[in-house]
Amino acid sequence: FFSFFPCLNTLRKQLKTAPMADQPTGETGERGRGRGRGRGGRGRGRGGRGRGDGEKNEWKPVTKLGRLVKEKKITSIEEIYFHCLAVKEPEIIDFFFDKDVLKDEVLKVMPVQKQTTAGQRTRFKAFVVAGDHNGHLGLGVKCAKEVAIAIRGAIVNAKLSIMPVRRGYWGSTIEEPHTVPMKTTGRCGGSLVRLIPAPRGTGIVAAPTPKKLLTMAGIQDCYTAARGQTATLGNFAKATFQAITRTYTFLTPDLWPQQELKKDPFREHSDFLSKNKKN
């Protein structure tokens, strides 16, 4: 039958000589197995690099302040504020504050656009506030192409901008400080925010945005007054943050006593920094 149809005869011969899938023989099968092993090897290699990421998560400080903090030469964040040292690594803040203590919250995520020759380019802008509810507050802003990247960047900026918040009393100095020690004002763009001390038990009389910042700063009682455009949440939050951080700009009588001046940590530990330079 196949002799009358040469094309069918050729097809029969090819089917006989072709190797089976489960029994690869000949040059074709060997090449197939070779490629399979090669891809598997590369896959295992990627897995190996993935397993090694745990070591990369270890903090390797890149600044002098980071090296001193990691070696516990600086034991408190107040020492950093006392010497006005710039914090350029978020791991420094994580070293002094536990994850359960320092909280962060997203205030707003908004799209922003830029007109280009190819059309409109849309990105996302995130506002994040971080605080420990005990006298430390930070505000971060970040713009990125994706929402997740913008939020992560804003959290990092919020940690880097954490500032001490001074608290005081209204009336008698009984129990713990509960309000702002004096009237302060902050301005950003068209927003102006004024903080006014309040008696104990009053609570925070403010709009939702400043109330969130004051709560995370550890202030329990406070009056607020706002002027201008408060619908712009970004400027409203920045003005509130500026007013809160200005609590340490006033020299009140309780700060009059002279304090002993200490050496700068970079000078005090100069030998350590010179010996352990970055490789």
Short mmCIF file of C-alpha atoms in Angstrom, two decimals:
data_model
loop_
_atom_site.label_atom_id
_atom_site.label_comp_id
_atom_site.label_asym_id
_atom_site.label_seq_id
_atom_site.Cartn_x
_atom_site.Cartn_y
_atom_site.Cartn_z
CA PHE A 1 0.00 0.00 0.00
CA PHE A 2 2.78 2.39 0.97
CA SER A 3 4.66 1.60 -2.24
CA PHE A 4 1.92 3.32 -4.27
CA PHE A 5 2.20 6.50 -2.16
CA PRO A 6 5.89 7.53 -1.81
CA CYS A 7 5.05 10.38 0.55
CA LEU A 8 3.31 8.01 3.01
CA ASN A 9 6.26 5.62 2.81
CA THR A 10 8.65 8.42 3.75
CA LEU A 11 6.42 9.41 6.66
CA ARG A 12 6.35 5.81 7.94
CA LYS A 13 10.16 5.65 7.96
CA GLN A 14 10.38 8.91 9.88
CA LEU A 15 7.94 7.65 12.51
CA LYS A 16 9.96 4.46 13.00
CA THR A 17 13.25 6.29 13.43
CA ALA A 18 11.85 9.06 15.70
CA PRO A 19 12.72 8.54 19.43
CA MET A 20 9.99 8.22 22.04
CA ALA A 21 9.51 10.87 24.69
CA ASP A 22 10.14 8.55 27.65
CA GLN A 23 13.04 6.68 25.96
CA PRO A 24 15.28 9.34 24.37
CA THR A 25 17.98 7.78 22.22
CA GLY A 26 20.39 9.13 19.66
CA GLU A 27 21.83 12.57 19.17
CA THR A 28 18.48 14.43 19.33
CA GLY A 29 17.54 12.98 22.71
CA GLU A 30 20.95 13.69 24.19
CA ARG A 31 20.75 17.30 23.12
CA GLY A 32 17.33 17.61 24.74
CA ARG A 33 18.59 16.23 28.04
CA GLY A 34 21.59 18.53 27.87
CA ARG A 35 19.46 21.63 27.50
CA GLY A 36 17.20 20.51 30.32
CA ARG A 37 20.11 20.11 32.70
CA GLY A 38 21.43 23.51 31.67
CA ARG A 39 18.19 25.30 32.42
CA GLY A 40 17.83 23.45 35.70
CA GLY A 41 21.32 24.48 36.68
CA ARG A 42 20.58 28.11 35.98
CA GLY A 43 17.36 27.83 37.96
CA ARG A 44 19.21 26.37 40.92
CA GLY A 45 21.73 29.15 40.61
CA ARG A 46 19.02 31.77 40.87
CA GLY A 47 17.60 29.96 43.86
CA GLY A 48 21.02 30.00 45.47
CA ARG A 49 21.24 33.75 45.04
CA GLY A 50 17.74 34.06 46.44
CA ARG A 51 18.69 32.07 49.52
CA GLY A 52 21.67 34.35 50.02
CA ASP A 53 19.47 37.47 50.28
CA GLY A 54 19.13 36.89 54.01
CA GLU A 55 22.75 37.90 54.51
CA LYS A 56 22.23 41.06 52.46
CA ASN A 57 19.47 42.17 54.85
CA GLU A 58 22.05 42.68 57.57
CA TRP A 59 22.65 46.37 58.14
CA LYS A 60 26.00 47.57 56.84
CA PRO A 61 26.33 51.23 57.84
CA VAL A 62 27.76 53.61 55.26
CA THR A 63 28.07 56.74 57.43
CA LYS A 64 30.16 57.55 60.49
CA LEU A 65 27.05 57.98 62.61
CA GLY A 66 25.71 54.60 61.49
CA ARG A 67 28.97 52.86 62.44
CA LEU A 68 28.94 54.45 65.89
CA VAL A 69 25.29 53.47 66.44
CA LYS A 70 25.81 49.88 65.34
CA GLU A 71 28.79 49.48 67.69
CA LYS A 72 26.69 51.04 70.49
CA LYS A 73 29.03 53.98 70.92
CA ILE A 74 25.87 56.14 70.87
CA THR A 75 23.25 54.74 73.22
CA SER A 76 20.28 57.09 72.75
CA ILE A 77 18.72 59.13 70.00
CA GLU A 78 18.68 62.19 72.30
CA GLU A 79 22.48 62.25 72.05
CA ILE A 80 22.12 62.62 68.28
CA TYR A 81 19.69 65.51 68.73
CA PHE A 82 21.92 67.15 71.36
CA HIS A 83 24.85 67.36 68.93
CA CYS A 84 22.63 68.16 65.90
CA LEU A 85 23.91 65.20 63.85
CA ALA A 86 22.33 64.44 60.49
CA VAL A 87 20.61 61.05 60.23
CA LYS A 88 21.01 59.70 56.69
CA GLU A 89 20.20 56.01 57.27
CA PRO A 90 16.73 54.78 58.30
CA GLU A 91 18.34 51.80 60.06
CA ILE A 92 19.59 54.22 62.73
CA ILE A 93 15.98 54.99 63.67
CA ASP A 94 15.09 51.30 63.60
CA PHE A 95 17.99 50.62 65.97
CA PHE A 96 16.59 52.92 68.68
CA PHE A 97 12.88 52.21 68.15
CA ASP A 98 11.32 48.76 68.10
CA LYS A 99 8.81 47.86 65.42
CA ASP A 100 6.05 47.75 68.02
CA VAL A 101 6.93 51.25 69.29
CA LEU A 102 7.41 53.27 66.12
CA LYS A 103 4.19 53.32 64.09
CA ASP A 104 3.63 54.71 60.62
CA GLU A 105 0.38 55.60 58.88
CA VAL A 106 -0.42 56.67 55.33
CA LEU A 107 -2.18 60.03 55.25
CA LYS A 108 -2.91 60.19 51.53
CA VAL A 109 -1.89 58.81 48.14
CA MET A 110 -2.66 61.10 45.23
CA PRO A 111 -1.88 60.97 41.50
CA VAL A 112 0.16 63.77 39.97
CA GLN A 113 0.70 64.40 36.28
CA LYS A 114 3.33 66.04 34.14
CA GLN A 115 2.80 67.13 30.55
CA THR A 116 5.52 65.87 28.18
CA THR A 117 5.94 65.76 24.40
CA ALA A 118 4.73 62.14 24.41
CA GLY A 119 1.66 62.95 26.50
CA GLN A 120 0.87 62.98 30.20
CA ARG A 121 3.09 61.13 32.65
CA THR A 122 1.22 60.01 35.76
CA ARG A 123 2.96 59.27 39.06
CA PHE A 124 1.74 58.77 42.64
CA LYS A 125 2.57 60.93 45.63
CA ALA A 126 2.36 59.47 49.15
CA PHE A 127 2.26 61.23 52.53
CA VAL A 128 3.25 59.13 55.56
CA VAL A 129 3.52 60.11 59.23
CA ALA A 130 5.64 58.13 61.74
CA GLY A 131 5.69 58.48 65.51
CA ASP A 132 6.04 56.62 68.79
CA HIS A 133 3.23 58.41 70.72
CA ASN A 134 5.92 59.54 73.17
CA GLY A 135 7.59 62.70 71.93
CA HIS A 136 8.95 61.75 68.48
CA LEU A 137 7.32 62.55 65.14
CA GLY A 138 8.31 62.41 61.46
CA LEU A 139 6.62 63.27 58.17
CA GLY A 140 7.66 61.83 54.81
CA VAL A 141 6.66 62.56 51.22
CA LYS A 142 7.62 60.51 48.16
CA CYS A 143 6.59 60.48 44.50
CA ALA A 144 7.04 57.36 42.33
CA LYS A 145 5.58 55.54 39.34
CA GLU A 146 3.91 52.89 41.53
CA VAL A 147 1.90 53.26 44.73
CA ALA A 148 3.88 50.65 46.68
CA ILE A 149 7.23 52.27 45.81
CA ALA A 150 5.91 55.70 46.79
CA ILE A 151 4.67 54.45 50.17
CA ARG A 152 7.96 52.67 50.93
CA GLY A 153 9.94 55.78 50.04
CA ALA A 154 7.66 57.98 52.14
CA ILE A 155 8.15 55.68 55.15
CA VAL A 156 11.93 55.97 54.77
CA ASN A 157 11.72 59.77 54.52
CA ALA A 158 9.44 59.88 57.56
CA LYS A 159 12.00 57.95 59.60
CA LEU A 160 14.82 60.22 58.46
CA SER A 161 12.83 63.33 59.43
CA ILE A 162 11.87 62.20 62.95
CA MET A 163 12.22 65.12 65.36
CA PRO A 164 11.80 65.44 69.14
CA VAL A 165 8.54 66.97 70.34
CA ARG A 166 8.53 69.02 73.53
CA ARG A 167 5.50 68.67 75.75
CA GLY A 168 4.43 70.83 78.68
CA TYR A 169 1.61 71.74 81.07
CA TRP A 170 -1.41 73.99 81.20
CA GLY A 171 -1.56 75.39 84.72
CA SER A 172 -0.09 73.24 87.50
CA THR A 173 2.78 70.87 86.80
CA ILE A 174 1.12 67.73 88.12
CA GLU A 175 1.58 64.26 86.63
CA GLU A 176 3.06 63.87 83.14
CA PRO A 177 3.22 66.59 80.45
CA HIS A 178 0.07 66.53 78.36
CA THR A 179 -0.02 69.52 75.99
CA VAL A 180 2.20 71.86 73.99
CA PRO A 181 4.31 74.10 76.26
CA MET A 182 3.51 77.33 74.38
CA LYS A 183 1.69 78.67 71.34
CA THR A 184 3.42 77.74 68.09
CA THR A 185 2.69 78.45 64.45
CA GLY A 186 3.55 76.60 61.26
CA ARG A 187 3.05 77.62 57.66
CA CYS A 188 3.35 75.79 54.35
CA GLY A 189 2.00 77.17 51.09
CA GLY A 190 -1.43 78.65 51.75
CA SER A 191 -1.98 76.73 55.01
CA LEU A 192 -1.30 78.19 58.45
CA VAL A 193 -1.73 76.15 61.65
CA ARG A 194 -1.52 77.46 65.21
CA LEU A 195 -1.25 75.20 68.27
CA ILE A 196 -2.58 76.47 71.61
CA PRO A 197 -2.11 74.78 75.02
CA ALA A 198 -5.27 73.29 76.54
CA PRO A 199 -6.22 72.14 80.07
CA ARG A 200 -6.01 68.49 80.97
CA GLY A 201 -8.99 66.47 79.79
CA THR A 202 -9.82 68.72 76.84
CA GLY A 203 -8.55 66.34 74.18
CA ILE A 204 -7.30 67.37 70.76
CA VAL A 205 -9.61 69.94 69.18
CA ALA A 206 -8.47 69.78 65.55
CA ALA A 207 -9.25 68.60 62.05
CA PRO A 208 -8.55 64.92 61.23
CA THR A 209 -5.11 65.58 59.68
CA PRO A 210 -3.54 67.64 62.53
CA LYS A 211 -5.26 65.43 65.09
CA LYS A 212 -3.50 62.39 63.66
CA LEU A 213 -0.10 64.10 63.82
CA LEU A 214 -0.63 65.40 67.36
CA THR A 215 -1.76 61.97 68.56
CA MET A 216 1.29 60.23 67.11
CA ALA A 217 3.51 62.88 68.72
CA GLY A 218 2.13 62.01 72.17
CA ILE A 219 0.14 65.21 72.81
CA GLN A 220 -3.11 64.56 74.65
CA ASP A 221 -4.72 68.00 74.94
CA CYS A 222 -4.43 70.86 72.46
CA TYR A 223 -6.44 73.58 70.76
CA THR A 224 -5.74 74.36 67.09
CA ALA A 225 -6.56 77.21 64.75
CA ALA A 226 -6.13 77.06 60.98
CA ARG A 227 -6.15 79.71 58.27
CA GLY A 228 -5.94 79.62 54.53
CA GLN A 229 -6.43 76.61 52.29
CA THR A 230 -6.72 73.52 54.47
CA ALA A 231 -8.15 71.27 51.75
CA THR A 232 -4.62 70.74 50.41
CA LEU A 233 -3.73 67.88 52.73
CA GLY A 234 0.00 67.91 51.94
CA ASN A 235 0.53 71.57 52.90
CA PHE A 236 -1.85 71.20 55.86
CA ALA A 237 0.17 68.28 57.25
CA LYS A 238 3.51 70.04 56.63
CA ALA A 239 2.30 73.17 58.42
CA THR A 240 1.18 71.10 61.41
CA PHE A 241 4.49 69.24 61.49
CA GLN A 242 6.40 72.53 61.41
CA ALA A 243 4.34 73.91 64.30
CA ILE A 244 4.93 70.75 66.38
CA THR A 245 8.70 70.74 65.81
CA ARG A 246 8.95 74.42 66.81
CA THR A 247 8.22 73.54 70.43
CA TYR A 248 12.00 73.26 71.06
CA THR A 249 12.81 76.65 69.49
CA PHE A 250 11.69 78.65 72.56
CA LEU A 251 14.12 79.05 75.45
CA THR A 252 11.91 78.84 78.53
CA PRO A 253 13.18 79.28 82.12
CA ASP A 254 13.40 75.54 82.71
CA LEU A 255 16.11 75.44 80.00
CA TRP A 256 18.20 78.27 81.50
CA PRO A 257 20.56 76.15 83.66
CA GLN A 258 23.91 75.65 81.97
CA GLN A 259 24.72 72.16 80.79
CA GLU A 260 28.10 70.58 80.58
CA LEU A 261 29.32 70.57 77.00
CA LYS A 262 30.42 67.16 75.83
CA LYS A 263 32.70 66.23 72.99
CA ASP A 264 31.22 65.58 69.62
CA PRO A 265 30.81 61.78 69.08
CA PHE A 266 32.96 61.99 65.94
CA ARG A 267 35.82 63.55 67.95
CA GLU A 268 35.29 61.37 71.01
CA HIS A 269 35.46 58.16 68.96
CA SER A 270 37.90 59.39 66.30
CA ASP A 271 40.28 56.48 66.98
CA PHE A 272 37.53 53.94 66.37
CA LEU A 273 36.43 55.63 63.14
CA SER A 274 39.99 55.84 61.82
CA LYS A 275 40.70 52.16 62.53
CA ASN A 276 37.44 50.79 61.13
CA LYS A 277 37.17 52.58 57.83
CA LYS A 278 34.88 51.30 55.12
CA ASN A 279 36.61 48.69 53.00
#
